Amino acid sequence: TLAVNAVNCIHVTPMVSHSVKVTAIHAGEGSNNTVPGTAVVDFDMRAFTNEVADELIEKVKRAIDGAVKAIGATWKIKHLFICPNWPQDEGLSEEIRECAREILGKEHVHGALRTTGSEDFFCYGKALKNKIAYISLGADFSPKIHAYQGTFNQKAMEYGVEIFTAITEKKLG
Protein backbone atom coordinates (compact mmCIF):
# COMPACT_ATOMS: atom_id res chain seq x y z
CA THR A 1 0.00 0.00 0.00
CA LEU A 2 2.83 2.40 0.83
CA ALA A 3 4.48 1.69 -2.52
CA VAL A 4 1.26 2.27 -4.44
CA ASN A 5 0.60 5.49 -2.55
CA ALA A 6 4.15 6.66 -3.19
CA VAL A 7 3.77 6.02 -6.93
CA ASN A 8 0.45 7.87 -6.92
CA CYS A 9 2.30 10.95 -5.60
CA ILE A 10 4.72 11.13 -8.54
CA HIS A 11 4.61 14.29 -10.61
CA VAL A 12 6.22 15.08 -13.94
CA THR A 13 5.50 17.90 -16.36
CA PRO A 14 1.78 18.30 -17.00
CA MET A 15 2.64 19.55 -20.50
CA VAL A 16 3.34 15.97 -21.67
CA SER A 17 0.59 13.37 -21.56
CA HIS A 18 1.51 10.50 -19.24
CA SER A 19 0.09 8.01 -16.77
CA VAL A 20 1.23 5.58 -14.12
CA LYS A 21 -1.37 3.29 -12.64
CA VAL A 22 -1.71 0.01 -10.80
CA THR A 23 -3.48 -2.52 -12.97
CA ALA A 24 -3.30 -5.56 -10.68
CA ILE A 25 -2.27 -6.65 -7.22
CA HIS A 26 -1.67 -10.32 -6.46
CA ALA A 27 -1.03 -11.28 -2.85
CA GLY A 28 -0.81 -14.58 -0.94
CA GLU A 29 -3.42 -17.25 -0.72
CA GLY A 30 -5.13 -18.61 2.32
CA SER A 31 -7.33 -17.22 5.00
CA ASN A 32 -8.64 -13.68 4.67
CA ASN A 33 -7.35 -12.79 8.14
CA THR A 34 -3.65 -13.34 7.39
CA VAL A 35 -1.15 -10.89 5.97
CA PRO A 36 0.67 -12.41 2.98
CA GLY A 37 4.46 -12.45 2.99
CA THR A 38 4.75 -11.36 -0.64
CA ALA A 39 2.78 -9.48 -3.24
CA VAL A 40 3.10 -8.71 -6.94
CA VAL A 41 1.96 -5.28 -8.09
CA ASP A 42 1.55 -4.54 -11.79
CA PHE A 43 2.05 -0.95 -12.93
CA ASP A 44 1.22 0.39 -16.38
CA MET A 45 3.33 3.40 -17.37
CA ARG A 46 2.91 5.45 -20.51
CA ALA A 47 4.14 8.80 -21.75
CA PHE A 48 3.95 10.82 -24.93
CA THR A 49 7.70 11.34 -24.99
CA ASN A 50 10.44 8.86 -24.27
CA GLU A 51 12.15 11.43 -22.02
CA VAL A 52 9.12 11.63 -19.75
CA ALA A 53 8.80 7.82 -19.85
CA ASP A 54 12.40 7.52 -18.62
CA GLU A 55 11.72 10.07 -15.88
CA LEU A 56 8.61 8.16 -14.79
CA ILE A 57 10.48 4.87 -14.62
CA GLU A 58 13.19 6.36 -12.41
CA LYS A 59 10.68 8.09 -10.15
CA VAL A 60 8.60 4.92 -9.81
CA LYS A 61 11.71 2.96 -8.82
CA ARG A 62 12.68 5.59 -6.24
CA ALA A 63 9.13 5.80 -4.85
CA ILE A 64 8.82 2.04 -4.43
CA ASP A 65 12.32 1.75 -2.98
CA GLY A 66 11.65 4.44 -0.37
CA ALA A 67 8.27 3.01 0.58
CA VAL A 68 9.45 -0.55 1.11
CA LYS A 69 12.64 0.51 2.92
CA ALA A 70 10.49 2.54 5.33
CA ILE A 71 8.97 -0.71 6.64
CA GLY A 72 12.04 -2.92 6.26
CA ALA A 73 10.75 -4.79 3.22
CA THR A 74 12.49 -5.60 -0.05
CA TRP A 75 11.37 -5.50 -3.64
CA LYS A 76 12.51 -6.42 -7.12
CA ILE A 77 11.41 -5.88 -10.67
CA LYS A 78 10.09 -9.14 -12.03
CA HIS A 79 9.46 -7.91 -15.56
CA LEU A 80 9.98 -4.50 -17.11
CA PHE A 81 8.39 -3.97 -20.49
CA ILE A 82 8.97 -0.52 -21.90
CA CYS A 83 7.10 0.38 -25.02
CA PRO A 84 8.56 3.61 -26.36
CA ASN A 85 6.80 6.33 -28.22
CA TRP A 86 7.57 6.16 -31.93
CA PRO A 87 6.68 8.93 -34.37
CA GLN A 88 3.72 8.27 -36.60
CA ASP A 89 4.28 8.87 -40.29
CA GLU A 90 1.85 11.51 -41.63
CA GLY A 91 2.07 10.25 -45.21
CA LEU A 92 1.28 6.67 -44.23
CA SER A 93 -1.51 7.87 -41.94
CA GLU A 94 -3.14 9.77 -44.82
CA GLU A 95 -2.81 6.76 -47.14
CA ILE A 96 -4.59 4.59 -44.59
CA ARG A 97 -7.34 7.20 -44.11
CA GLU A 98 -7.74 7.25 -47.91
CA CYS A 99 -8.22 3.46 -47.95
CA ALA A 100 -10.64 3.72 -45.03
CA ARG A 101 -12.68 6.38 -46.89
CA GLU A 102 -12.98 4.07 -49.90
CA ILE A 103 -14.21 1.21 -47.70
CA LEU A 104 -16.29 3.00 -45.08
CA GLY A 105 -17.28 6.20 -46.88
CA LYS A 106 -15.70 9.57 -46.21
CA GLU A 107 -18.43 10.56 -43.73
CA HIS A 108 -17.19 7.80 -41.39
CA VAL A 109 -13.49 8.69 -41.47
CA HIS A 110 -12.28 11.51 -39.28
CA GLY A 111 -9.00 13.40 -39.06
CA ALA A 112 -5.63 12.36 -37.77
CA LEU A 113 -5.65 10.27 -34.64
CA ARG A 114 -3.03 10.83 -31.99
CA THR A 115 -2.45 8.65 -29.01
CA THR A 116 -1.32 9.83 -25.63
CA GLY A 117 1.93 8.05 -26.40
CA SER A 118 3.52 4.72 -25.74
CA GLU A 119 0.98 2.58 -27.57
CA ASP A 120 1.84 -1.12 -27.24
CA PHE A 121 2.31 -1.67 -30.98
CA PHE A 122 4.82 1.18 -31.30
CA CYS A 123 7.45 -1.35 -30.20
CA TYR A 124 7.30 -2.91 -33.65
CA GLY A 125 7.99 0.38 -35.38
CA LYS A 126 11.01 1.07 -33.22
CA ALA A 127 12.39 -2.49 -33.36
CA LEU A 128 12.05 -2.72 -37.13
CA LYS A 129 12.76 0.98 -37.82
CA ASN A 130 9.52 1.08 -39.83
CA LYS A 131 7.03 3.82 -40.46
CA ILE A 132 3.91 3.49 -38.35
CA ALA A 133 0.41 4.89 -38.38
CA TYR A 134 -2.33 4.56 -35.79
CA ILE A 135 -5.95 4.00 -36.66
CA SER A 136 -8.97 3.45 -34.47
CA LEU A 137 -12.20 1.84 -35.57
CA GLY A 138 -15.31 2.60 -33.56
CA ALA A 139 -16.54 -0.76 -32.37
CA ASP A 140 -19.22 0.09 -29.81
CA PHE A 141 -17.32 -1.36 -26.83
CA SER A 142 -19.51 -2.11 -23.85
CA PRO A 143 -19.26 -1.43 -21.00
CA LYS A 144 -15.87 0.16 -21.82
CA ILE A 145 -12.68 -0.61 -23.73
CA HIS A 146 -10.43 -3.23 -22.07
CA ALA A 147 -13.26 -4.24 -19.71
CA TYR A 148 -13.21 -7.86 -18.60
CA GLN A 149 -15.90 -9.71 -20.56
CA GLY A 150 -16.60 -6.58 -22.56
CA THR A 151 -18.38 -6.84 -25.88
CA PHE A 152 -17.96 -5.02 -29.16
CA ASN A 153 -19.29 -4.96 -32.70
CA GLN A 154 -17.16 -7.61 -34.38
CA LYS A 155 -17.94 -6.16 -37.81
CA ALA A 156 -15.26 -3.59 -36.97
CA MET A 157 -12.67 -6.38 -37.21
CA GLU A 158 -13.82 -7.13 -40.75
CA TYR A 159 -13.50 -3.44 -41.64
CA GLY A 160 -10.01 -3.43 -40.15
CA VAL A 161 -9.01 -6.41 -42.28
CA GLU A 162 -10.38 -4.69 -45.38
CA ILE A 163 -8.48 -1.48 -44.60
CA PHE A 164 -5.21 -3.31 -43.92
CA THR A 165 -5.66 -5.40 -47.06
CA ALA A 166 -6.26 -2.25 -49.10
CA ILE A 167 -3.17 -0.46 -47.76
CA THR A 168 -1.06 -3.60 -48.24
CA GLU A 169 -2.22 -3.93 -51.85
CA LYS A 170 -1.53 -0.23 -52.40
CA LYS A 171 1.98 -0.51 -51.00
CA LEU A 172 2.84 -3.77 -52.77
CA GLY A 173 1.22 -2.81 -56.03
PDB file of C-alpha atoms in Angstrom:
ATOM      1  CA  THR A   1       0.000   0.000   0.000  1.00  0.00           C
ATOM      2  CA  LEU A   2       2.826   2.402   0.826  1.00  0.00           C
ATOM      3  CA  ALA A   3       4.485   1.690  -2.523  1.00  0.00           C
ATOM      4  CA  VAL A   4       1.261   2.273  -4.444  1.00  0.00           C
ATOM      5  CA  ASN A   5       0.598   5.487  -2.553  1.00  0.00           C
ATOM      6  CA  ALA A   6       4.151   6.658  -3.191  1.00  0.00           C
ATOM      7  CA  VAL A   7       3.772   6.021  -6.930  1.00  0.00           C
ATOM      8  CA  ASN A   8       0.448   7.875  -6.917  1.00  0.00           C
ATOM      9  CA  CYS A   9       2.297  10.951  -5.597  1.00  0.00           C
ATOM     10  CA  ILE A  10       4.719  11.127  -8.537  1.00  0.00           C
ATOM     11  CA  HIS A  11       4.610  14.292 -10.614  1.00  0.00           C
ATOM     12  CA  VAL A  12       6.219  15.082 -13.945  1.00  0.00           C
ATOM     13  CA  THR A  13       5.504  17.899 -16.358  1.00  0.00           C
ATOM     14  CA  PRO A  14       1.783  18.297 -17.003  1.00  0.00           C
ATOM     15  CA  MET A  15       2.642  19.549 -20.498  1.00  0.00           C
ATOM     16  CA  VAL A  16       3.343  15.973 -21.672  1.00  0.00           C
ATOM     17  CA  SER A  17       0.593  13.373 -21.562  1.00  0.00           C
ATOM     18  CA  HIS A  18       1.508  10.498 -19.240  1.00  0.00           C
ATOM     19  CA  SER A  19       0.092   8.014 -16.770  1.00  0.00           C
ATOM     20  CA  VAL A  20       1.233   5.577 -14.116  1.00  0.00           C
ATOM     21  CA  LYS A  21      -1.372   3.285 -12.641  1.00  0.00           C
ATOM     22  CA  VAL A  22      -1.708   0.008 -10.795  1.00  0.00           C
ATOM     23  CA  THR A  23      -3.485  -2.519 -12.971  1.00  0.00           C
ATOM     24  CA  ALA A  24      -3.301  -5.564 -10.684  1.00  0.00           C
ATOM     25  CA  ILE A  25      -2.274  -6.651  -7.224  1.00  0.00           C
ATOM     26  CA  HIS A  26      -1.668 -10.317  -6.464  1.00  0.00           C
ATOM     27  CA  ALA A  27      -1.033 -11.282  -2.852  1.00  0.00           C
ATOM     28  CA  GLY A  28      -0.805 -14.575  -0.941  1.00  0.00           C
ATOM     29  CA  GLU A  29      -3.421 -17.247  -0.717  1.00  0.00           C
ATOM     30  CA  GLY A  30      -5.129 -18.614   2.316  1.00  0.00           C
ATOM     31  CA  SER A  31      -7.334 -17.220   4.995  1.00  0.00           C
ATOM     32  CA  ASN A  32      -8.644 -13.679   4.674  1.00  0.00           C
ATOM     33  CA  ASN A  33      -7.353 -12.789   8.141  1.00  0.00           C
ATOM     34  CA  THR A  34      -3.651 -13.344   7.394  1.00  0.00           C
ATOM     35  CA  VAL A  35      -1.150 -10.893   5.965  1.00  0.00           C
ATOM     36  CA  PRO A  36       0.672 -12.406   2.983  1.00  0.00           C
ATOM     37  CA  GLY A  37       4.459 -12.448   2.992  1.00  0.00           C
ATOM     38  CA  THR A  38       4.753 -11.359  -0.641  1.00  0.00           C
ATOM     39  CA  ALA A  39       2.783  -9.477  -3.242  1.00  0.00           C
ATOM     40  CA  VAL A  40       3.096  -8.710  -6.939  1.00  0.00           C
ATOM     41  CA  VAL A  41       1.964  -5.284  -8.093  1.00  0.00           C
ATOM     42  CA  ASP A  42       1.554  -4.541 -11.786  1.00  0.00           C
ATOM     43  CA  PHE A  43       2.046  -0.954 -12.933  1.00  0.00           C
ATOM     44  CA  ASP A  44       1.219   0.395 -16.377  1.00  0.00           C
ATOM     45  CA  MET A  45       3.328   3.404 -17.365  1.00  0.00           C
ATOM     46  CA  ARG A  46       2.913   5.454 -20.506  1.00  0.00           C
ATOM     47  CA  ALA A  47       4.141   8.800 -21.746  1.00  0.00           C
ATOM     48  CA  PHE A  48       3.946  10.821 -24.927  1.00  0.00           C
ATOM     49  CA  THR A  49       7.701  11.339 -24.988  1.00  0.00           C
ATOM     50  CA  ASN A  50      10.445   8.859 -24.272  1.00  0.00           C
ATOM     51  CA  GLU A  51      12.148  11.427 -22.023  1.00  0.00           C
ATOM     52  CA  VAL A  52       9.116  11.635 -19.747  1.00  0.00           C
ATOM     53  CA  ALA A  53       8.804   7.824 -19.853  1.00  0.00           C
ATOM     54  CA  ASP A  54      12.403   7.519 -18.625  1.00  0.00           C
ATOM     55  CA  GLU A  55      11.718  10.075 -15.881  1.00  0.00           C
ATOM     56  CA  LEU A  56       8.610   8.158 -14.791  1.00  0.00           C
ATOM     57  CA  ILE A  57      10.476   4.869 -14.618  1.00  0.00           C
ATOM     58  CA  GLU A  58      13.193   6.360 -12.410  1.00  0.00           C
ATOM     59  CA  LYS A  59      10.677   8.093 -10.148  1.00  0.00           C
ATOM     60  CA  VAL A  60       8.600   4.916  -9.807  1.00  0.00           C
ATOM     61  CA  LYS A  61      11.706   2.955  -8.823  1.00  0.00           C
ATOM     62  CA  ARG A  62      12.682   5.591  -6.238  1.00  0.00           C
ATOM     63  CA  ALA A  63       9.129   5.796  -4.854  1.00  0.00           C
ATOM     64  CA  ILE A  64       8.823   2.038  -4.425  1.00  0.00           C
ATOM     65  CA  ASP A  65      12.317   1.755  -2.979  1.00  0.00           C
ATOM     66  CA  GLY A  66      11.654   4.438  -0.369  1.00  0.00           C
ATOM     67  CA  ALA A  67       8.270   3.008   0.585  1.00  0.00           C
ATOM     68  CA  VAL A  68       9.453  -0.548   1.105  1.00  0.00           C
ATOM     69  CA  LYS A  69      12.639   0.506   2.919  1.00  0.00           C
ATOM     70  CA  ALA A  70      10.489   2.537   5.331  1.00  0.00           C
ATOM     71  CA  ILE A  71       8.970  -0.711   6.643  1.00  0.00           C
ATOM     72  CA  GLY A  72      12.040  -2.916   6.261  1.00  0.00           C
ATOM     73  CA  ALA A  73      10.748  -4.787   3.218  1.00  0.00           C
ATOM     74  CA  THR A  74      12.491  -5.599  -0.054  1.00  0.00           C
ATOM     75  CA  TRP A  75      11.374  -5.500  -3.640  1.00  0.00           C
ATOM     76  CA  LYS A  76      12.514  -6.416  -7.118  1.00  0.00           C
ATOM     77  CA  ILE A  77      11.411  -5.882 -10.674  1.00  0.00           C
ATOM     78  CA  LYS A  78      10.090  -9.138 -12.032  1.00  0.00           C
ATOM     79  CA  HIS A  79       9.457  -7.913 -15.563  1.00  0.00           C
ATOM     80  CA  LEU A  80       9.980  -4.503 -17.108  1.00  0.00           C
ATOM     81  CA  PHE A  81       8.391  -3.968 -20.494  1.00  0.00           C
ATOM     82  CA  ILE A  82       8.970  -0.518 -21.895  1.00  0.00           C
ATOM     83  CA  CYS A  83       7.096   0.376 -25.019  1.00  0.00           C
ATOM     84  CA  PRO A  84       8.555   3.607 -26.365  1.00  0.00           C
ATOM     85  CA  ASN A  85       6.801   6.330 -28.221  1.00  0.00           C
ATOM     86  CA  TRP A  86       7.571   6.157 -31.929  1.00  0.00           C
ATOM     87  CA  PRO A  87       6.676   8.933 -34.365  1.00  0.00           C
ATOM     88  CA  GLN A  88       3.725   8.271 -36.598  1.00  0.00           C
ATOM     89  CA  ASP A  89       4.276   8.872 -40.293  1.00  0.00           C
ATOM     90  CA  GLU A  90       1.849  11.507 -41.627  1.00  0.00           C
ATOM     91  CA  GLY A  91       2.065  10.249 -45.212  1.00  0.00           C
ATOM     92  CA  LEU A  92       1.275   6.673 -44.226  1.00  0.00           C
ATOM     93  CA  SER A  93      -1.513   7.875 -41.938  1.00  0.00           C
ATOM     94  CA  GLU A  94      -3.137   9.767 -44.817  1.00  0.00           C
ATOM     95  CA  GLU A  95      -2.814   6.764 -47.143  1.00  0.00           C
ATOM     96  CA  ILE A  96      -4.589   4.593 -44.586  1.00  0.00           C
ATOM     97  CA  ARG A  97      -7.336   7.202 -44.114  1.00  0.00           C
ATOM     98  CA  GLU A  98      -7.744   7.245 -47.906  1.00  0.00           C
ATOM     99  CA  CYS A  99      -8.221   3.462 -47.953  1.00  0.00           C
ATOM    100  CA  ALA A 100     -10.644   3.720 -45.029  1.00  0.00           C
ATOM    101  CA  ARG A 101     -12.676   6.382 -46.887  1.00  0.00           C
ATOM    102  CA  GLU A 102     -12.976   4.074 -49.898  1.00  0.00           C
ATOM    103  CA  ILE A 103     -14.208   1.211 -47.703  1.00  0.00           C
ATOM    104  CA  LEU A 104     -16.291   3.001 -45.083  1.00  0.00           C
ATOM    105  CA  GLY A 105     -17.278   6.205 -46.881  1.00  0.00           C
ATOM    106  CA  LYS A 106     -15.695   9.568 -46.213  1.00  0.00           C
ATOM    107  CA  GLU A 107     -18.426  10.563 -43.728  1.00  0.00           C
ATOM    108  CA  HIS A 108     -17.194   7.801 -41.392  1.00  0.00           C
ATOM    109  CA  VAL A 109     -13.486   8.694 -41.465  1.00  0.00           C
ATOM    110  CA  HIS A 110     -12.276  11.512 -39.276  1.00  0.00           C
ATOM    111  CA  GLY A 111      -8.998  13.403 -39.058  1.00  0.00           C
ATOM    112  CA  ALA A 112      -5.629  12.358 -37.771  1.00  0.00           C
ATOM    113  CA  LEU A 113      -5.645  10.272 -34.637  1.00  0.00           C
ATOM    114  CA  ARG A 114      -3.032  10.831 -31.991  1.00  0.00           C
ATOM    115  CA  THR A 115      -2.448   8.647 -29.007  1.00  0.00           C
ATOM    116  CA  THR A 116      -1.316   9.833 -25.626  1.00  0.00           C
ATOM    117  CA  GLY A 117       1.929   8.052 -26.405  1.00  0.00           C
ATOM    118  CA  SER A 118       3.516   4.723 -25.736  1.00  0.00           C
ATOM    119  CA  GLU A 119       0.984   2.582 -27.567  1.00  0.00           C
ATOM    120  CA  ASP A 120       1.838  -1.123 -27.243  1.00  0.00           C
ATOM    121  CA  PHE A 121       2.308  -1.674 -30.976  1.00  0.00           C
ATOM    122  CA  PHE A 122       4.823   1.176 -31.296  1.00  0.00           C
ATOM    123  CA  CYS A 123       7.449  -1.348 -30.195  1.00  0.00           C
ATOM    124  CA  TYR A 124       7.300  -2.913 -33.652  1.00  0.00           C
ATOM    125  CA  GLY A 125       7.995   0.381 -35.379  1.00  0.00           C
ATOM    126  CA  LYS A 126      11.005   1.067 -33.224  1.00  0.00           C
ATOM    127  CA  ALA A 127      12.393  -2.488 -33.356  1.00  0.00           C
ATOM    128  CA  LEU A 128      12.050  -2.719 -37.129  1.00  0.00           C
ATOM    129  CA  LYS A 129      12.764   0.982 -37.820  1.00  0.00           C
ATOM    130  CA  ASN A 130       9.523   1.084 -39.829  1.00  0.00           C
ATOM    131  CA  LYS A 131       7.027   3.816 -40.459  1.00  0.00           C
ATOM    132  CA  ILE A 132       3.911   3.492 -38.354  1.00  0.00           C
ATOM    133  CA  ALA A 133       0.412   4.891 -38.376  1.00  0.00           C
ATOM    134  CA  TYR A 134      -2.330   4.563 -35.795  1.00  0.00           C
ATOM    135  CA  ILE A 135      -5.954   4.000 -36.663  1.00  0.00           C
ATOM    136  CA  SER A 136      -8.968   3.449 -34.467  1.00  0.00           C
ATOM    137  CA  LEU A 137     -12.200   1.841 -35.567  1.00  0.00           C
ATOM    138  CA  GLY A 138     -15.313   2.605 -33.556  1.00  0.00           C
ATOM    139  CA  ALA A 139     -16.539  -0.764 -32.369  1.00  0.00           C
ATOM    140  CA  ASP A 140     -19.225   0.090 -29.805  1.00  0.00           C
ATOM    141  CA  PHE A 141     -17.323  -1.356 -26.831  1.00  0.00           C
ATOM    142  CA  SER A 142     -19.509  -2.115 -23.854  1.00  0.00           C
ATOM    143  CA  PRO A 143     -19.261  -1.428 -20.996  1.00  0.00           C
ATOM    144  CA  LYS A 144     -15.870   0.164 -21.821  1.00  0.00           C
ATOM    145  CA  ILE A 145     -12.685  -0.615 -23.725  1.00  0.00           C
ATOM    146  CA  HIS A 146     -10.433  -3.230 -22.072  1.00  0.00           C
ATOM    147  CA  ALA A 147     -13.257  -4.241 -19.712  1.00  0.00           C
ATOM    148  CA  TYR A 148     -13.206  -7.857 -18.603  1.00  0.00           C
ATOM    149  CA  GLN A 149     -15.899  -9.714 -20.559  1.00  0.00           C
ATOM    150  CA  GLY A 150     -16.603  -6.581 -22.562  1.00  0.00           C
ATOM    151  CA  THR A 151     -18.382  -6.836 -25.882  1.00  0.00           C
ATOM    152  CA  PHE A 152     -17.960  -5.016 -29.157  1.00  0.00           C
ATOM    153  CA  ASN A 153     -19.290  -4.962 -32.702  1.00  0.00           C
ATOM    154  CA  GLN A 154     -17.160  -7.609 -34.380  1.00  0.00           C
ATOM    155  CA  LYS A 155     -17.943  -6.164 -37.813  1.00  0.00           C
ATOM    156  CA  ALA A 156     -15.258  -3.593 -36.975  1.00  0.00           C
ATOM    157  CA  MET A 157     -12.669  -6.382 -37.214  1.00  0.00           C
ATOM    158  CA  GLU A 158     -13.816  -7.134 -40.750  1.00  0.00           C
ATOM    159  CA  TYR A 159     -13.499  -3.441 -41.637  1.00  0.00           C
ATOM    160  CA  GLY A 160     -10.010  -3.432 -40.146  1.00  0.00           C
ATOM    161  CA  VAL A 161      -9.006  -6.414 -42.278  1.00  0.00           C
ATOM    162  CA  GLU A 162     -10.383  -4.687 -45.380  1.00  0.00           C
ATOM    163  CA  ILE A 163      -8.483  -1.481 -44.599  1.00  0.00           C
ATOM    164  CA  PHE A 164      -5.207  -3.310 -43.922  1.00  0.00           C
ATOM    165  CA  THR A 165      -5.661  -5.405 -47.064  1.00  0.00           C
ATOM    166  CA  ALA A 166      -6.263  -2.254 -49.098  1.00  0.00           C
ATOM    167  CA  ILE A 167      -3.166  -0.455 -47.765  1.00  0.00           C
ATOM    168  CA  THR A 168      -1.065  -3.601 -48.243  1.00  0.00           C
ATOM    169  CA  GLU A 169      -2.223  -3.933 -51.853  1.00  0.00           C
ATOM    170  CA  LYS A 170      -1.533  -0.232 -52.399  1.00  0.00           C
ATOM    171  CA  LYS A 171       1.982  -0.513 -50.998  1.00  0.00           C
ATOM    172  CA  LEU A 172       2.843  -3.771 -52.772  1.00  0.00           C
ATOM    173  CA  GLY A 173       1.216  -2.814 -56.031  1.00  0.00           C
TER     174      GLY A 173
END
